[in-house]
Amino acid sequence: MSRRDLLSYLADLGWRDVEAVSAVPGAASGPQDAGSPAAGGEEPLAAPDLAGMARALAGCTRCRLCRGRTQVVFGVGNPAARVVFVGEGPGADEDRLGEPFVGRGGQLLDRMIESIGWKRSDVYITNIVKRRPPQNRDPLPEEIEAYKPYLTRQIEIIRPRVIVTLGRFSMNYFLPEAKISRDRGRTFTVNGFLIYPVFHPAAALRSPDMMKGLQEDFQKLPKIANGETTSNIVLPKAMAEEKPKAAKPQQGSLF
Ligand code: URA
């Protein structure tokens, strides 16, 4: 058993001190390290572009997800995309290949993108958490928090016109009060970005109704991306009051 695996095993058994020991560079660390530089000394948030961020984040040891046998699944696609798709977190296929949405759900996402005349390489695809949660469990709040600065920075660099959230987790990241059954297929403006929630492709694979909903919502996407639909833009009052639009967004403050 490697040192890393041993530390991980002991930490999972509840050995609290292991978290402190494991905070040395190169070893697994807990979510309380969220503000410290990634292993190897390169600071992902200081990178000028997405490729530099991805390289620096590959050595990241910031959250408990780093303890598993996972790799960072940063994001893929056009760094100047008008549309960014944000899912929940990598699954087994994504962890194996290091790319988001490459499993069955990803193939459906590709078909949806092609159904509106776009290519996967036209858009940018990423997740709220960048490593696979064990057994595909839901990401924990502290895991989402630990990866928040990276998603924020990705969005700052790309500056898309539309952020399409795939599924409930991603939608509630941007729109905490939203309900997927009620709000999917509607656009919301949050801090100058259009947020467009749709069903998660994996959910659509399990439910014909959701599949139909996902198809319908995709058909509306080209017009939304072209700025042609303004009729259904909703500004949730509480959110608009809570997070006024900043003139120049600061690091980590977009959402
Ligand atoms: N589900 C997600 O939310 N993201 C992926 O990358 C794959 C499956």
CSV table of C-alpha atoms in Angstrom, one decimal, residues 32-185:
chain,number,residue,atom,x,y,z
A,32,GLN,CA,-9.8,22.8,5.2
A,33,ASP,CA,-6.8,23.3,2.8
A,34,ALA,CA,-9.0,25.0,0.3
A,35,GLY,CA,-7.0,28.2,0.3
A,36,SER,CA,-3.5,26.8,0.0
A,37,PRO,CA,-1.5,26.4,-3.2
A,38,ALA,CA,-1.7,23.2,-5.1
A,39,ALA,CA,1.1,20.7,-4.8
A,40,GLY,CA,4.1,21.4,-6.9
A,41,GLY,CA,3.9,25.2,-6.1
A,42,GLU,CA,2.0,26.2,-9.2
A,43,GLU,CA,-1.1,28.2,-8.3
A,44,PRO,CA,-3.9,27.3,-10.6
A,45,LEU,CA,-5.8,30.5,-10.0
A,46,ALA,CA,-2.8,32.6,-11.1
A,47,ALA,CA,-2.6,30.9,-14.5
A,48,PRO,CA,-3.5,33.2,-17.4
A,49,ASP,CA,-5.5,30.7,-19.4
A,50,LEU,CA,-7.5,27.5,-19.1
A,51,ALA,CA,-4.6,25.3,-20.3
A,52,GLY,CA,-2.3,26.7,-17.5
A,53,MET,CA,-5.0,26.3,-14.9
A,54,ALA,CA,-5.7,22.7,-16.0
A,55,ARG,CA,-1.9,21.9,-15.7
A,56,ALA,CA,-1.6,23.4,-12.3
A,57,LEU,CA,-4.7,21.9,-11.0
A,58,ALA,CA,-3.6,18.4,-12.0
A,59,GLY,CA,-1.4,18.4,-8.9
A,60,CYS,CA,-4.1,19.7,-6.6
A,61,THR,CA,-4.6,18.1,-3.2
A,62,ARG,CA,-7.2,20.4,-1.9
A,63,CYS,CA,-10.3,18.3,-1.1
A,64,ARG,CA,-11.1,14.9,0.2
A,65,LEU,CA,-11.8,13.7,-3.4
A,66,CYS,CA,-8.1,13.8,-4.0
A,67,ARG,CA,-7.8,10.7,-1.7
A,68,GLY,CA,-9.4,8.4,-4.2
A,69,ARG,CA,-7.9,7.0,-7.3
A,70,THR,CA,-9.1,9.9,-9.4
A,71,GLN,CA,-7.7,12.4,-11.7
A,72,VAL,CA,-8.7,16.0,-12.2
A,73,VAL,CA,-11.3,16.4,-14.9
A,74,PHE,CA,-11.0,20.1,-15.6
A,75,GLY,CA,-13.0,20.9,-18.7
A,76,VAL,CA,-12.9,20.7,-22.5
A,77,GLY,CA,-13.8,22.7,-25.5
A,78,ASN,CA,-13.6,26.2,-27.0
A,79,PRO,CA,-11.9,28.7,-24.6
A,80,ALA,CA,-13.9,31.4,-26.3
A,81,ALA,CA,-17.2,29.6,-26.3
A,82,ARG,CA,-20.5,31.5,-26.2
A,83,VAL,CA,-22.0,28.6,-24.3
A,84,VAL,CA,-20.6,26.7,-21.3
A,85,PHE,CA,-22.2,23.5,-20.1
A,86,VAL,CA,-21.8,22.7,-16.4
A,87,GLY,CA,-22.5,19.3,-15.0
A,88,GLU,CA,-22.2,17.9,-11.5
A,89,GLY,CA,-19.0,15.9,-11.3
A,90,PRO,CA,-17.0,13.3,-13.3
A,91,GLY,CA,-18.2,9.7,-13.3
A,92,ALA,CA,-16.1,6.5,-13.9
A,93,ASP,CA,-15.6,7.1,-17.6
A,94,GLU,CA,-14.7,10.7,-17.2
A,95,ASP,CA,-12.2,9.8,-14.4
A,96,ARG,CA,-10.6,7.2,-16.7
A,97,LEU,CA,-10.3,9.5,-19.7
A,98,GLY,CA,-9.8,12.8,-17.9
A,99,GLU,CA,-12.6,14.5,-19.9
A,100,PRO,CA,-16.1,15.5,-18.8
A,101,PHE,CA,-19.2,13.9,-20.3
A,102,VAL,CA,-17.7,11.0,-22.2
A,103,GLY,CA,-19.9,8.2,-20.9
A,104,ARG,CA,-23.5,7.4,-22.0
A,105,GLY,CA,-24.7,10.8,-20.6
A,106,GLY,CA,-22.0,12.5,-22.5
A,107,GLN,CA,-22.9,10.8,-25.7
A,108,LEU,CA,-26.4,12.0,-25.3
A,109,LEU,CA,-25.1,15.5,-24.6
A,110,ASP,CA,-23.1,15.3,-27.9
A,111,ARG,CA,-26.2,14.2,-29.8
A,112,MET,CA,-28.2,17.1,-28.3
A,113,ILE,CA,-25.5,19.6,-29.2
A,114,GLU,CA,-25.4,18.2,-32.8
A,115,SER,CA,-29.2,18.3,-33.0
A,116,ILE,CA,-29.0,22.1,-33.0
A,117,GLY,CA,-26.2,22.2,-35.6
A,118,TRP,CA,-23.3,22.7,-33.1
A,119,LYS,CA,-20.3,20.6,-32.5
A,120,ARG,CA,-18.9,19.6,-29.1
A,121,SER,CA,-15.8,21.6,-29.9
A,122,ASP,CA,-17.9,24.8,-30.3
A,123,VAL,CA,-18.9,24.8,-26.7
A,124,TYR,CA,-17.0,24.4,-23.4
A,125,ILE,CA,-18.0,21.6,-21.0
A,126,THR,CA,-17.0,21.3,-17.3
A,127,ASN,CA,-18.4,20.3,-13.9
A,128,ILE,CA,-18.9,21.9,-10.5
A,129,VAL,CA,-16.5,19.4,-8.9
A,130,LYS,CA,-13.4,18.4,-10.9
A,131,ARG,CA,-12.8,14.9,-9.4
A,132,ARG,CA,-15.0,11.9,-9.2
A,133,PRO,CA,-16.9,11.5,-6.0
A,134,PRO,CA,-16.5,7.9,-4.7
A,135,GLN,CA,-19.2,5.5,-6.0
A,136,ASN,CA,-20.7,8.4,-7.9
A,137,ARG,CA,-22.2,9.8,-4.8
A,138,ASP,CA,-23.5,13.4,-4.7
A,139,PRO,CA,-20.7,16.0,-4.2
A,140,LEU,CA,-20.5,17.2,-0.6
A,141,PRO,CA,-21.0,21.0,0.1
A,142,GLU,CA,-17.3,21.3,1.1
A,143,GLU,CA,-16.2,19.6,-2.1
A,144,ILE,CA,-18.3,22.0,-4.2
A,145,GLU,CA,-16.9,24.9,-2.1
A,146,ALA,CA,-13.3,23.7,-2.6
A,147,TYR,CA,-13.7,23.8,-6.4
A,148,LYS,CA,-15.7,27.0,-6.6
A,149,PRO,CA,-12.8,29.3,-7.2
A,150,TYR,CA,-11.8,27.2,-10.3
A,151,LEU,CA,-15.2,27.2,-11.9
A,152,THR,CA,-15.5,30.9,-11.2
A,153,ARG,CA,-12.1,31.5,-12.8
A,154,GLN,CA,-13.0,29.3,-15.8
A,155,ILE,CA,-16.2,31.3,-16.3
A,156,GLU,CA,-14.3,34.6,-15.9
A,157,ILE,CA,-11.8,33.5,-18.6
A,158,ILE,CA,-14.4,32.3,-21.1
A,159,ARG,CA,-17.0,34.9,-20.4
A,160,PRO,CA,-19.8,32.9,-22.1
A,161,ARG,CA,-23.1,34.4,-23.0
A,162,VAL,CA,-25.0,31.4,-21.6
A,163,ILE,CA,-24.2,28.9,-18.9
A,164,VAL,CA,-26.3,25.8,-19.4
A,165,THR,CA,-26.6,23.9,-16.1
A,166,LEU,CA,-27.0,20.1,-16.5
A,167,GLY,CA,-29.1,18.8,-13.7
A,168,ARG,CA,-30.2,19.9,-10.3
A,169,PHE,CA,-26.8,20.2,-8.6
A,170,SER,CA,-25.4,22.5,-11.1
A,171,MET,CA,-28.6,24.5,-11.4
A,172,ASN,CA,-28.7,25.1,-7.6
A,173,TYR,CA,-25.0,26.1,-7.6
A,174,PHE,CA,-26.0,29.2,-9.6
A,175,LEU,CA,-29.7,29.4,-8.6
A,176,PRO,CA,-30.0,28.1,-5.0
A,177,GLU,CA,-33.8,28.6,-4.9
A,178,ALA,CA,-34.6,27.0,-8.3
A,179,LYS,CA,-36.5,23.8,-8.8
A,180,ILE,CA,-35.6,21.7,-11.8
A,181,SER,CA,-39.1,20.6,-12.7
A,182,ARG,CA,-40.3,24.2,-12.6
A,183,ASP,CA,-37.4,26.2,-13.8
A,184,ARG,CA,-35.7,24.1,-16.5
A,185,GLY,CA,-36.0,25.6,-19.9
